[in-house]
Amino acid sequence: MEWRLIKDSYHNGFINMAIDEAIMIAHREGLVPPTIRFYQWSPPAVSLGYFQDLKKEINIKVCQDLGIDMVRRPTGGKAVLHDQELTYSFIIKENDPLVNDSILETYKKISGGIIRGLSYLGIKAELVPLRGKLENHLLGRSDKARIHHLDFKSICFSVPSQYEVQVEGKKMVGSAQVRKGGVVLQHGSLLIKLEKDKLFSVFNFPSVQIIEKLKSKFKATSLEEILKKKIDFSELSNILPHGFEEEFGVRLVESKLTESEEKISKVLLENKYSTYEWNYLRKNNQLNFQR
């Protein structure tokens, strides 16, 4: 069985989200096979989970000062600062037997592919077995009361989630998923390099003291920290497909976006992902694509 692999280049956050939804639409209509896309972000961007409140959780001024875009994902989950990383999108029909129509099984299988891929780099990664309540034993009761909802719960890579990827007890891959029209779209970020100060600066917190406390307890890692050397996107995008092929028993064939997907992504960019209504208010018109 053949799936499609797209090794993409840098795009801004608005274009990246439009492309991923365009692939989702094309796959739903039977125009393209299941697809894995690897890509990067330029400029860096904070992607907000679908249900999050941008104004409440993101430090807009810091993002503007640092030239960091802010975009809402169609997937759920927590906010992510996309900077020095490999981002993947994984699009497949939710009734495909390889994911068994199960949300958790999809997470588990995709994470399994990443773990197998990382093994080619000599990295021994593992699945997070249970949904952790890490914040319960990271912080004292008084701290938790003061932080309330403006804490780890807003930030991806803060608390390991079930069936995500960790190395040496630290989270390395953050993932989020949406299912729409019978199709699964899963996003994930594999950290190449982690700049903790920059990450924490883009979120709203009640005080500097709380930021420093959370930073000291933050459990995430990156490829460069584990490997003790630099690694680039090109090398990663050549290695990781082997893990997905082994996990799913498929052959990944490198390709590009179709003309149809390019057209759909441009409409989505203009009418959804670049708009204030979508990013700040989570409102958008339902777009009807007819060809």
XYZ file of C-alpha atoms in Angstrom:
291
model
C 0.000 0.000 0.000
C 1.290 3.453 -0.907
C 0.754 6.662 1.030
C 1.894 10.147 0.093
C 4.800 11.945 1.765
C 5.234 15.696 1.378
C 8.529 17.223 2.496
C 7.548 20.853 2.470
C 9.531 24.045 3.000
C 9.061 27.029 5.290
C 5.677 28.778 5.330
C 4.073 31.215 7.703
C 1.582 29.805 10.198
C -1.511 30.903 8.315
C -0.419 29.138 5.127
C 0.630 26.000 7.018
C -2.813 25.612 8.577
C -4.562 26.290 5.260
C -2.466 23.634 3.507
C -3.214 20.998 6.131
C -6.956 21.562 5.926
C -6.779 21.552 2.118
C -5.144 18.103 2.241
C -7.856 16.959 4.646
C -10.580 18.083 2.227
C -8.867 16.475 -0.769
C -8.456 13.178 1.067
C -12.096 13.217 2.191
C -13.140 13.589 -1.447
C -10.924 10.693 -2.518
C -8.558 12.878 -4.528
C -5.377 11.973 -2.655
C -4.205 9.026 -0.516
C -3.420 9.194 3.217
C -0.756 11.851 3.561
C 2.089 12.705 5.916
C 3.484 16.210 5.553
C 6.672 17.533 7.183
C 7.155 21.300 7.354
C 8.609 24.311 9.161
C 7.532 27.829 10.111
C 8.867 31.213 9.027
C 8.496 33.458 10.885
C 8.093 31.511 14.136
C 4.465 31.233 15.230
C 2.315 30.373 18.199
C -0.435 28.007 17.125
C -3.449 28.057 19.393
C -5.609 25.000 20.048
C -9.076 25.335 18.529
C -10.837 25.901 21.864
C -8.317 28.275 23.445
C -8.777 32.001 24.066
C -5.951 33.873 22.328
C -6.261 37.137 24.241
C -6.370 35.383 27.596
C -3.544 32.911 27.103
C -1.079 34.558 24.709
C 1.103 37.619 25.386
C 0.225 39.447 22.196
C 2.697 42.302 22.696
C 5.659 39.978 23.204
C 4.703 38.034 20.072
C 4.440 41.243 18.070
C 7.761 42.556 19.417
C 9.541 39.279 18.578
C 7.901 38.942 15.139
C 6.015 35.796 16.142
C 2.772 35.087 14.279
C -0.361 33.900 16.104
C -2.667 31.444 14.359
C -5.492 29.161 15.490
C -5.257 25.496 14.530
C -8.243 23.412 13.434
C -6.995 20.787 15.904
C -7.558 20.933 19.640
C -4.972 20.759 22.378
C -2.716 23.415 23.835
C -0.770 26.317 22.389
C 2.594 25.576 20.760
C 5.489 27.877 19.918
C 6.738 26.672 16.528
C 10.322 27.701 16.030
C 13.171 25.215 15.685
C 11.298 21.994 15.047
C 9.917 19.535 12.531
C 6.147 19.730 12.354
C 4.138 16.890 10.907
C 0.552 16.615 9.753
C -1.018 13.188 9.345
C -4.239 12.850 7.335
C -6.183 9.591 7.064
C -9.806 8.382 6.971
C -10.981 7.675 10.507
C -12.391 4.289 9.466
C -9.090 3.169 7.951
C -8.290 -0.247 9.471
C -4.748 0.896 10.233
C -6.074 3.296 12.910
C -9.127 1.240 13.921
C -11.513 4.216 14.089
C -10.059 5.050 17.519
C -8.705 8.407 18.700
C -6.248 6.838 21.127
C -5.200 4.138 18.685
C -4.403 6.838 16.119
C -2.236 8.691 18.641
C -0.549 5.432 19.607
C 0.190 4.361 16.015
C 1.528 7.764 14.950
C 3.689 7.994 18.064
C 4.895 4.477 17.308
C 6.035 5.633 13.884
C 7.957 8.532 15.406
C 9.554 6.297 18.025
C 10.699 3.867 15.326
C 12.058 6.780 13.291
C 13.958 8.229 16.239
C 15.575 4.840 16.824
C 17.498 5.386 13.566
C 19.153 8.318 15.348
C 20.043 6.133 18.307
C 17.329 7.699 20.470
C 15.373 5.401 22.763
C 11.964 7.063 22.969
C 8.835 5.647 24.570
C 5.094 6.198 24.813
C 3.585 8.031 27.748
C 1.425 5.196 29.139
C -1.159 7.153 31.131
C -2.611 10.635 31.074
C -0.487 12.344 33.687
C -1.561 14.788 36.337
C 1.938 16.168 36.508
C 0.945 19.564 37.843
C -0.476 17.938 40.993
C 2.974 17.097 42.269
C 4.985 19.847 40.593
C 3.359 22.656 42.526
C 2.258 23.244 46.079
C -1.401 23.888 46.826
C -0.955 27.635 47.289
C 0.836 27.888 43.941
C -1.938 25.986 42.179
C -4.579 28.268 43.653
C -2.730 31.386 42.511
C -1.987 30.123 39.019
C -5.532 28.819 38.438
C -6.038 28.208 34.691
C -3.102 30.347 33.506
C -0.558 27.601 34.095
C 0.852 24.502 32.450
C -2.577 23.605 31.122
C -2.305 26.278 28.403
C 1.082 25.184 27.073
C 1.929 22.180 24.990
C 5.098 20.299 26.062
C 4.247 21.067 29.691
C 2.445 17.874 30.711
C 2.936 14.537 28.922
C -0.332 13.247 27.496
C -1.397 9.680 26.874
C 0.463 7.965 24.025
C 2.705 10.941 23.257
C 6.467 10.563 22.880
C 8.937 11.091 25.686
C 12.676 10.561 26.060
C 14.309 10.076 29.456
C 11.027 11.028 31.106
C 10.763 14.316 29.202
C 8.237 15.158 26.509
C 9.705 15.591 23.009
C 6.643 15.533 20.751
C 3.389 17.415 21.279
C 0.346 16.361 19.241
C -3.268 17.408 18.654
C -6.084 15.947 16.582
C -9.373 16.794 14.886
C -11.898 14.551 13.118
C -14.189 16.086 10.550
C -16.193 14.603 7.706
C -14.813 11.149 8.411
C -11.176 12.276 8.168
C -8.516 12.557 10.865
C -6.020 15.412 10.906
C -3.300 15.088 13.528
C -0.641 17.749 14.084
C 2.581 17.148 15.933
C 5.756 19.072 16.775
C 9.111 17.350 17.182
C 11.498 19.744 18.936
C 14.901 20.161 17.342
C 16.007 22.880 19.774
C 14.190 24.257 22.809
C 14.573 27.848 24.012
C 12.754 27.805 27.329
C 12.901 31.552 28.009
C 11.453 32.378 24.604
C 8.735 29.765 25.016
C 7.550 31.078 28.375
C 7.686 34.708 27.246
C 4.828 34.300 24.766
C 2.273 33.146 27.358
C 0.350 35.154 29.943
C 1.178 34.409 33.575
C 0.140 36.200 36.771
C 3.701 37.003 37.890
C 7.400 36.619 37.161
C 7.724 34.430 40.252
C 5.223 31.931 38.882
C 6.982 31.905 35.515
C 10.294 31.068 37.171
C 8.733 28.320 39.280
C 7.062 26.730 36.274
C 10.244 26.995 34.232
C 12.197 25.146 36.904
C 9.676 22.283 36.814
C 9.214 22.212 33.036
C 9.747 18.703 31.651
C 10.438 18.817 27.921
C 13.471 18.060 25.815
C 14.768 18.428 22.269
C 16.758 16.403 19.791
C 19.827 18.592 20.240
C 19.709 18.166 24.015
C 19.490 14.371 23.718
C 21.936 13.926 20.836
C 24.432 16.559 22.082
C 24.837 17.762 18.508
C 23.019 19.759 15.853
C 20.536 18.100 13.531
C 18.615 19.739 10.729
C 15.164 19.429 9.197
C 16.465 17.804 6.009
C 18.138 14.948 7.880
C 15.075 14.378 10.034
C 12.661 14.393 7.115
C 14.749 11.689 5.449
C 14.932 9.472 8.549
C 11.430 9.665 10.066
C 9.554 8.175 7.068
C 11.248 4.815 7.712
C 9.602 4.675 11.120
C 6.139 5.401 9.728
C 6.592 2.797 6.990
C 7.528 0.171 9.568
C 4.734 1.055 11.997
C 1.933 1.128 9.400
C 3.284 -1.393 6.891
C 3.029 1.035 3.981
C 5.350 2.629 1.452
C 5.638 6.413 1.517
C 5.955 7.970 -1.922
C 7.304 11.505 -1.984
C 5.073 13.941 -3.835
C 3.731 17.504 -3.799
C 0.403 19.240 -3.318
C -2.020 18.809 -6.189
C -3.340 21.783 -8.130
C -6.689 21.284 -6.408
C -5.077 21.398 -2.957
C -3.191 24.560 -3.881
C -6.440 26.256 -4.881
C -8.296 25.148 -1.754
C -5.466 26.298 0.510
C -5.500 29.773 -1.039
C -9.223 30.125 -0.367
C -8.782 28.882 3.198
C -5.881 31.265 3.758
C -7.825 34.310 2.584
C -11.199 33.520 4.144
C -10.248 31.689 7.324
C -6.736 31.348 8.654
C -5.529 34.909 8.040
C -8.665 36.528 9.482
C -9.143 38.195 12.849
C -12.473 36.407 13.267
C -10.867 32.981 13.115
C -7.722 33.645 15.128
C -9.154 35.860 17.865
C -12.839 34.948 17.951
C -12.878 31.365 16.596
C -15.515 32.280 14.030
C -15.461 31.433 10.346
C -17.861 30.901 7.511
C -18.297 27.338 6.323
C -16.553 27.229 2.974
C -18.034 25.117 0.193
C -15.487 23.852 -2.310
C -16.921 22.942 -5.674
C -14.859 22.062 -8.699
